[in-house]
Amino acid sequence: MEVRKELLPAEKRQAKPSDENALGFGQIFTDHMLKIDYHDGQGWHNPRIVPYGPLELDPAALVLHYGQEVFEGLKAYWGVDGDIHLFRPQANMERMLKSCARLCIPEFPRDFLLEAIMELVKIEQEWIPRSPGTSLYIRPTIIATEACLGVKVSSEYLLYVIVGPVGAYYAEGFSPTKIYVEEKYIRAAPGGLGEVKTSANYAASLLAAEKAHHAGYTQVLWLDACDKKTIEEVGTSNAFFCIGDELITAPLDGSILPGVTRDSVIQLARHWGITVNERRITIDEVIAAQANGTLKEAFATGTAAVISPVGTIAYQGAEHQVGDGQVGELSKKLYDEIVGIQLGQRPDPFGWVVRIS
Ligand SMILES: *Cc1c(COP(=O)(O)O)cnc(C)c1O
């Protein structure tokens, strides 16, 4: 397959954002997008890079009614070598294939998709911002497009990739966040969709997130669906706790999204000789560690924010300060190391960076 290109003439392209400090997250998109179609019998076909614009969908398209959809999120950066860098993009392709399998979406050709994404990023390279903390966010998405109101697996899909410049994810920047432990609503249950990146998980999370925002908190800390004691994730990020000399995160037991940043943190921390355990950790253990002074740090991990330090945990009406309430030493070290690797400022011992030259 060859990617067909229908590119806008220079005079029809938008002006690039003038203030890289005011990019926000996910609000600005570039001039072009990648599209690939699927029909039963034909497979994936007609890959094309075309002007960015609205999709034409039948109002009965299955995705609009029953949520048969998967997506990914990764970033491109200007490396210090002048090349464009992607961070572990193969991991995103693998995860999207797993999401497809769970959502009954046909497998796409992973190497072809990654090559096509790299072509799109190269075409849009002038949109990659250069200020610290900024990047070009890449959002691959697959939606079920067959027009049918019966609940069924679609026979047609659209895979599309949009990209856009983003600034720092959290309005507060790299400073401690306040999180709210949610005890009524859950994000995902065993056997459900928690371990895949699909829209339904985010729909399920909105009400609790609204509640937390109105109460003055940045994110929700999700507990398990069964006994509402075991910690799962923070908002749309993986959760880590540093208690004594142990770094702890939830095991990938089905309801946890296997974050690429989570895996990178685990590998780096082990490389530095830190004891990392993927094990069940309850909110009671965290609160007890806080009370006896052994809870040193808590942070969330994800592509958007990389590391988001947690300064306060609100549970059952009480606020608990994590460590001294400031950005923890390990949080800072991990953030600096991962960003340094992404930009090519630090050695890349695991071969995580993929260059587009
Ligand atoms: C995307 C996502 C993460 C983080 O994954 P990364 O690959 O590190 O970006 C964590 N939890 C949820 C629910 C997510 O959707």
PDB file of N, CA and C in Angstrom, residues 104-166:
ATOM      1  N   CYS A 104     -13.374  -6.201  18.940  1.00  0.00           N
ATOM      2  CA  CYS A 104     -13.774  -6.903  17.699  1.00  0.00           C
ATOM      3  C   CYS A 104     -13.527  -6.063  16.456  1.00  0.00           C
ATOM      4  N   ILE A 105     -12.457  -5.253  16.486  1.00  0.00           N
ATOM      5  CA  ILE A 105     -12.079  -4.445  15.321  1.00  0.00           C
ATOM      6  C   ILE A 105     -10.960  -5.201  14.605  1.00  0.00           C
ATOM      7  N   PRO A 106     -11.022  -5.314  13.273  1.00  0.00           N
ATOM      8  CA  PRO A 106      -9.996  -6.098  12.579  1.00  0.00           C
ATOM      9  C   PRO A 106      -8.594  -5.515  12.751  1.00  0.00           C
ATOM     10  N   GLU A 107      -7.632  -6.414  12.820  1.00  0.00           N
ATOM     11  CA  GLU A 107      -6.228  -6.036  12.988  1.00  0.00           C
ATOM     12  C   GLU A 107      -5.760  -5.156  11.821  1.00  0.00           C
ATOM     13  N   PHE A 108      -5.026  -4.114  12.130  1.00  0.00           N
ATOM     14  CA  PHE A 108      -4.471  -3.259  11.072  1.00  0.00           C
ATOM     15  C   PHE A 108      -2.985  -3.596  10.909  1.00  0.00           C
ATOM     16  N   PRO A 109      -2.388  -3.268   9.747  1.00  0.00           N
ATOM     17  CA  PRO A 109      -0.967  -3.554   9.549  1.00  0.00           C
ATOM     18  C   PRO A 109      -0.103  -2.574  10.339  1.00  0.00           C
ATOM     19  N   ARG A 110       0.469  -3.050  11.454  1.00  0.00           N
ATOM     20  CA  ARG A 110       1.086  -2.137  12.426  1.00  0.00           C
ATOM     21  C   ARG A 110       2.283  -1.365  11.875  1.00  0.00           C
ATOM     22  N   ASP A 111       3.161  -2.062  11.128  1.00  0.00           N
ATOM     23  CA  ASP A 111       4.350  -1.364  10.630  1.00  0.00           C
ATOM     24  C   ASP A 111       3.956  -0.322   9.590  1.00  0.00           C
ATOM     25  N   PHE A 112       2.970  -0.685   8.780  1.00  0.00           N
ATOM     26  CA  PHE A 112       2.487   0.257   7.773  1.00  0.00           C
ATOM     27  C   PHE A 112       1.902   1.499   8.454  1.00  0.00           C
ATOM     28  N   LEU A 113       1.098   1.280   9.503  1.00  0.00           N
ATOM     29  CA  LEU A 113       0.475   2.429  10.180  1.00  0.00           C
ATOM     30  C   LEU A 113       1.539   3.339  10.780  1.00  0.00           C
ATOM     31  N   LEU A 114       2.537   2.738  11.437  1.00  0.00           N
ATOM     32  CA  LEU A 114       3.580   3.565  12.040  1.00  0.00           C
ATOM     33  C   LEU A 114       4.330   4.368  10.965  1.00  0.00           C
ATOM     34  N   GLU A 115       4.652   3.733   9.849  1.00  0.00           N
ATOM     35  CA  GLU A 115       5.317   4.454   8.747  1.00  0.00           C
ATOM     36  C   GLU A 115       4.447   5.612   8.255  1.00  0.00           C
ATOM     37  N   ALA A 116       3.146   5.358   8.117  1.00  0.00           N
ATOM     38  CA  ALA A 116       2.234   6.391   7.611  1.00  0.00           C
ATOM     39  C   ALA A 116       2.114   7.543   8.614  1.00  0.00           C
ATOM     40  N   ILE A 117       2.113   7.213   9.914  1.00  0.00           N
ATOM     41  CA  ILE A 117       2.077   8.258  10.947  1.00  0.00           C
ATOM     42  C   ILE A 117       3.349   9.107  10.848  1.00  0.00           C
ATOM     43  N   MET A 118       4.477   8.431  10.637  1.00  0.00           N
ATOM     44  CA  MET A 118       5.741   9.160  10.524  1.00  0.00           C
ATOM     45  C   MET A 118       5.722  10.085   9.301  1.00  0.00           C
ATOM     46  N   GLU A 119       5.106   9.632   8.221  1.00  0.00           N
ATOM     47  CA  GLU A 119       4.980  10.495   7.036  1.00  0.00           C
ATOM     48  C   GLU A 119       4.140  11.729   7.349  1.00  0.00           C
ATOM     49  N   LEU A 120       3.026  11.508   8.064  1.00  0.00           N
ATOM     50  CA  LEU A 120       2.147  12.631   8.434  1.00  0.00           C
ATOM     51  C   LEU A 120       2.905  13.632   9.316  1.00  0.00           C
ATOM     52  N   VAL A 121       3.630  13.110  10.308  1.00  0.00           N
ATOM     53  CA  VAL A 121       4.368  13.992  11.225  1.00  0.00           C
ATOM     54  C   VAL A 121       5.420  14.798  10.446  1.00  0.00           C
ATOM     55  N   LYS A 122       6.045  14.130   9.485  1.00  0.00           N
ATOM     56  CA  LYS A 122       7.064  14.829   8.701  1.00  0.00           C
ATOM     57  C   LYS A 122       6.437  15.961   7.869  1.00  0.00           C
ATOM     58  N   ILE A 123       5.292  15.665   7.282  1.00  0.00           N
ATOM     59  CA  ILE A 123       4.596  16.697   6.498  1.00  0.00           C
ATOM     60  C   ILE A 123       4.224  17.887   7.389  1.00  0.00           C
ATOM     61  N   GLU A 124       3.850  17.594   8.646  1.00  0.00           N
ATOM     62  CA  GLU A 124       3.398  18.639   9.568  1.00  0.00           C
ATOM     63  C   GLU A 124       4.503  19.134  10.498  1.00  0.00           C
ATOM     64  N   GLN A 125       5.764  18.891  10.137  1.00  0.00           N
ATOM     65  CA  GLN A 125       6.854  19.150  11.097  1.00  0.00           C
ATOM     66  C   GLN A 125       6.943  20.606  11.552  1.00  0.00           C
ATOM     67  N   GLU A 126       6.517  21.528  10.716  1.00  0.00           N
ATOM     68  CA  GLU A 126       6.593  22.929  11.154  1.00  0.00           C
ATOM     69  C   GLU A 126       5.652  23.217  12.317  1.00  0.00           C
ATOM     70  N   TRP A 127       4.706  22.294  12.550  1.00  0.00           N
ATOM     71  CA  TRP A 127       3.765  22.450  13.666  1.00  0.00           C
ATOM     72  C   TRP A 127       4.345  21.948  14.983  1.00  0.00           C
ATOM     73  N   ILE A 128       5.468  21.252  14.952  1.00  0.00           N
ATOM     74  CA  ILE A 128       6.014  20.723  16.213  1.00  0.00           C
ATOM     75  C   ILE A 128       6.614  21.893  16.980  1.00  0.00           C
ATOM     76  N   PRO A 129       6.051  22.210  18.166  1.00  0.00           N
ATOM     77  CA  PRO A 129       6.586  23.365  18.890  1.00  0.00           C
ATOM     78  C   PRO A 129       7.960  23.063  19.477  1.00  0.00           C
ATOM     79  N   ARG A 130       8.675  24.106  19.847  1.00  0.00           N
ATOM     80  CA  ARG A 130      10.059  23.919  20.297  1.00  0.00           C
ATOM     81  C   ARG A 130      10.281  24.301  21.764  1.00  0.00           C
ATOM     82  N   SER A 131       9.308  24.933  22.400  1.00  0.00           N
ATOM     83  CA  SER A 131       9.513  25.344  23.800  1.00  0.00           C
ATOM     84  C   SER A 131       9.514  24.125  24.718  1.00  0.00           C
ATOM     85  N   PRO A 132      10.236  24.227  25.870  1.00  0.00           N
ATOM     86  CA  PRO A 132      10.275  23.096  26.809  1.00  0.00           C
ATOM     87  C   PRO A 132       8.861  22.677  27.226  1.00  0.00           C
ATOM     88  N   GLY A 133       8.640  21.365  27.275  1.00  0.00           N
ATOM     89  CA  GLY A 133       7.349  20.841  27.723  1.00  0.00           C
ATOM     90  C   GLY A 133       6.319  20.720  26.613  1.00  0.00           C
ATOM     91  N   THR A 134       6.606  21.298  25.453  1.00  0.00           N
ATOM     92  CA  THR A 134       5.639  21.240  24.355  1.00  0.00           C
ATOM     93  C   THR A 134       5.990  20.082  23.414  1.00  0.00           C
ATOM     94  N   SER A 135       5.018  19.692  22.591  1.00  0.00           N
ATOM     95  CA  SER A 135       5.238  18.599  21.642  1.00  0.00           C
ATOM     96  C   SER A 135       4.095  18.578  20.641  1.00  0.00           C
ATOM     97  N   LEU A 136       4.191  17.654  19.699  1.00  0.00           N
ATOM     98  CA  LEU A 136       3.089  17.422  18.765  1.00  0.00           C
ATOM     99  C   LEU A 136       2.389  16.148  19.231  1.00  0.00           C
ATOM    100  N   TYR A 137       1.149  16.278  19.639  1.00  0.00           N
ATOM    101  CA  TYR A 137       0.384  15.119  20.118  1.00  0.00           C
ATOM    102  C   TYR A 137      -0.215  14.393  18.920  1.00  0.00           C
ATOM    103  N   ILE A 138      -0.160  13.068  18.952  1.00  0.00           N
ATOM    104  CA  ILE A 138      -0.622  12.240  17.834  1.00  0.00           C
ATOM    105  C   ILE A 138      -1.775  11.375  18.334  1.00  0.00           C
ATOM    106  N   ARG A 139      -2.910  11.451  17.666  1.00  0.00           N
ATOM    107  CA  ARG A 139      -4.091  10.704  18.118  1.00  0.00           C
ATOM    108  C   ARG A 139      -4.614   9.770  17.017  1.00  0.00           C
ATOM    109  N   PRO A 140      -4.118   8.525  16.986  1.00  0.00           N
ATOM    110  CA  PRO A 140      -4.701   7.522  16.090  1.00  0.00           C
ATOM    111  C   PRO A 140      -6.047   7.055  16.665  1.00  0.00           C
ATOM    112  N   THR A 141      -7.019   6.866  15.798  1.00  0.00           N
ATOM    113  CA  THR A 141      -8.377   6.511  16.225  1.00  0.00           C
ATOM    114  C   THR A 141      -8.972   5.541  15.208  1.00  0.00           C
ATOM    115  N   ILE A 142      -9.733   4.559  15.674  1.00  0.00           N
ATOM    116  CA  ILE A 142     -10.484   3.712  14.737  1.00  0.00           C
ATOM    117  C   ILE A 142     -11.947   3.726  15.159  1.00  0.00           C
ATOM    118  N   ILE A 143     -12.840   3.984  14.217  1.00  0.00           N
ATOM    119  CA  ILE A 143     -14.274   4.016  14.524  1.00  0.00           C
ATOM    120  C   ILE A 143     -15.040   3.071  13.593  1.00  0.00           C
ATOM    121  N   ALA A 144     -16.131   2.518  14.150  1.00  0.00           N
ATOM    122  CA  ALA A 144     -17.015   1.626  13.382  1.00  0.00           C
ATOM    123  C   ALA A 144     -17.983   2.493  12.586  1.00  0.00           C
ATOM    124  N   THR A 145     -17.964   2.353  11.260  1.00  0.00           N
ATOM    125  CA  THR A 145     -18.729   3.286  10.425  1.00  0.00           C
ATOM    126  C   THR A 145     -19.951   2.658   9.745  1.00  0.00           C
ATOM    127  N   GLU A 146     -20.136   1.358   9.903  1.00  0.00           N
ATOM    128  CA  GLU A 146     -21.308   0.759   9.246  1.00  0.00           C
ATOM    129  C   GLU A 146     -22.596   1.373   9.799  1.00  0.00           C
ATOM    130  N   ALA A 147     -23.533   1.678   8.894  1.00  0.00           N
ATOM    131  CA  ALA A 147     -24.821   2.249   9.306  1.00  0.00           C
ATOM    132  C   ALA A 147     -25.761   1.117   9.676  1.00  0.00           C
ATOM    133  N   CYS A 148     -26.042   0.993  10.975  1.00  0.00           N
ATOM    134  CA  CYS A 148     -26.887  -0.113  11.437  1.00  0.00           C
ATOM    135  C   CYS A 148     -27.243   0.135  12.893  1.00  0.00           C
ATOM    136  N   LEU A 149     -28.516   0.020  13.247  1.00  0.00           N
ATOM    137  CA  LEU A 149     -28.884   0.221  14.647  1.00  0.00           C
ATOM    138  C   LEU A 149     -28.966  -1.080  15.434  1.00  0.00           C
ATOM    139  N   GLY A 150     -28.633  -2.184  14.793  1.00  0.00           N
ATOM    140  CA  GLY A 150     -28.556  -3.432  15.539  1.00  0.00           C
ATOM    141  C   GLY A 150     -27.220  -3.496  16.252  1.00  0.00           C
ATOM    142  N   VAL A 151     -27.209  -4.000  17.492  1.00  0.00           N
ATOM    143  CA  VAL A 151     -25.935  -4.128  18.197  1.00  0.00           C
ATOM    144  C   VAL A 151     -25.164  -5.283  17.584  1.00  0.00           C
ATOM    145  N   LYS A 152     -24.062  -4.960  16.934  1.00  0.00           N
ATOM    146  CA  LYS A 152     -23.282  -5.989  16.240  1.00  0.00           C
ATOM    147  C   LYS A 152     -21.886  -5.457  15.957  1.00  0.00           C
ATOM    148  N   VAL A 153     -21.027  -6.332  15.483  1.00  0.00           N
ATOM    149  CA  VAL A 153     -19.687  -5.927  15.078  1.00  0.00           C
ATOM    150  C   VAL A 153     -19.792  -5.297  13.694  1.00  0.00           C
ATOM    151  N   SER A 154     -19.222  -4.120  13.545  1.00  0.00           N
ATOM    152  CA  SER A 154     -19.288  -3.397  12.267  1.00  0.00           C
ATOM    153  C   SER A 154     -18.516  -4.133  11.173  1.00  0.00           C
ATOM    154  N   SER A 155     -18.962  -3.955   9.941  1.00  0.00           N
ATOM    155  CA  SER A 155     -18.234  -4.540   8.806  1.00  0.00           C
ATOM    156  C   SER A 155     -17.396  -3.479   8.104  1.00  0.00           C
ATOM    157  N   GLU A 156     -17.462  -2.214   8.620  1.00  0.00           N
ATOM    158  CA  GLU A 156     -16.711  -1.115   8.004  1.00  0.00           C
ATOM    159  C   GLU A 156     -16.100  -0.245   9.108  1.00  0.00           C
ATOM    160  N   TYR A 157     -14.894   0.252   8.834  1.00  0.00           N
ATOM    161  CA  TYR A 157     -14.213   1.115   9.817  1.00  0.00           C
ATOM    162  C   TYR A 157     -13.472   2.236   9.123  1.00  0.00           C
ATOM    163  N   LEU A 158     -13.238   3.291   9.881  1.00  0.00           N
ATOM    164  CA  LEU A 158     -12.316   4.336   9.447  1.00  0.00           C
ATOM    165  C   LEU A 158     -11.212   4.434  10.494  1.00  0.00           C
ATOM    166  N   LEU A 159      -9.970   4.330  10.038  1.00  0.00           N
ATOM    167  CA  LEU A 159      -8.830   4.592  10.912  1.00  0.00           C
ATOM    168  C   LEU A 159      -8.348   5.987  10.521  1.00  0.00           C
ATOM    169  N   TYR A 160      -8.261   6.888  11.484  1.00  0.00           N
ATOM    170  CA  TYR A 160      -7.730   8.205  11.146  1.00  0.00           C
ATOM    171  C   TYR A 160      -6.753   8.654  12.218  1.00  0.00           C
ATOM    172  N   VAL A 161      -5.851   9.527  11.816  1.00  0.00           N
ATOM    173  CA  VAL A 161      -4.841  10.041  12.745  1.00  0.00           C
ATOM    174  C   VAL A 161      -4.829  11.556  12.611  1.00  0.00           C
ATOM    175  N   ILE A 162      -5.077  12.233  13.724  1.00  0.00           N
ATOM    176  CA  ILE A 162      -4.964  13.690  13.746  1.00  0.00           C
ATOM    177  C   ILE A 162      -3.810  14.056  14.672  1.00  0.00           C
ATOM    178  N   VAL A 163      -3.182  15.192  14.410  1.00  0.00           N
ATOM    179  CA  VAL A 163      -2.033  15.627  15.214  1.00  0.00           C
ATOM    180  C   VAL A 163      -2.183  17.121  15.518  1.00  0.00           C
ATOM    181  N   GLY A 164      -1.610  17.539  16.643  1.00  0.00           N
ATOM    182  CA  GLY A 164      -1.690  18.956  16.974  1.00  0.00           C
ATOM    183  C   GLY A 164      -0.697  19.338  18.056  1.00  0.00           C
ATOM    184  N   PRO A 165      -0.224  20.585  18.018  1.00  0.00           N
ATOM    185  CA  PRO A 165       0.751  21.028  19.026  1.00  0.00           C
ATOM    186  C   PRO A 165       0.090  21.152  20.399  1.00  0.00           C
ATOM    187  N   VAL A 166       0.804  20.686  21.427  1.00  0.00           N
ATOM    188  CA  VAL A 166       0.288  20.776  22.794  1.00  0.00           C
ATOM    189  C   VAL A 166       1.327  21.380  23.735  1.00  0.00           C
TER     190      VAL A 166
END
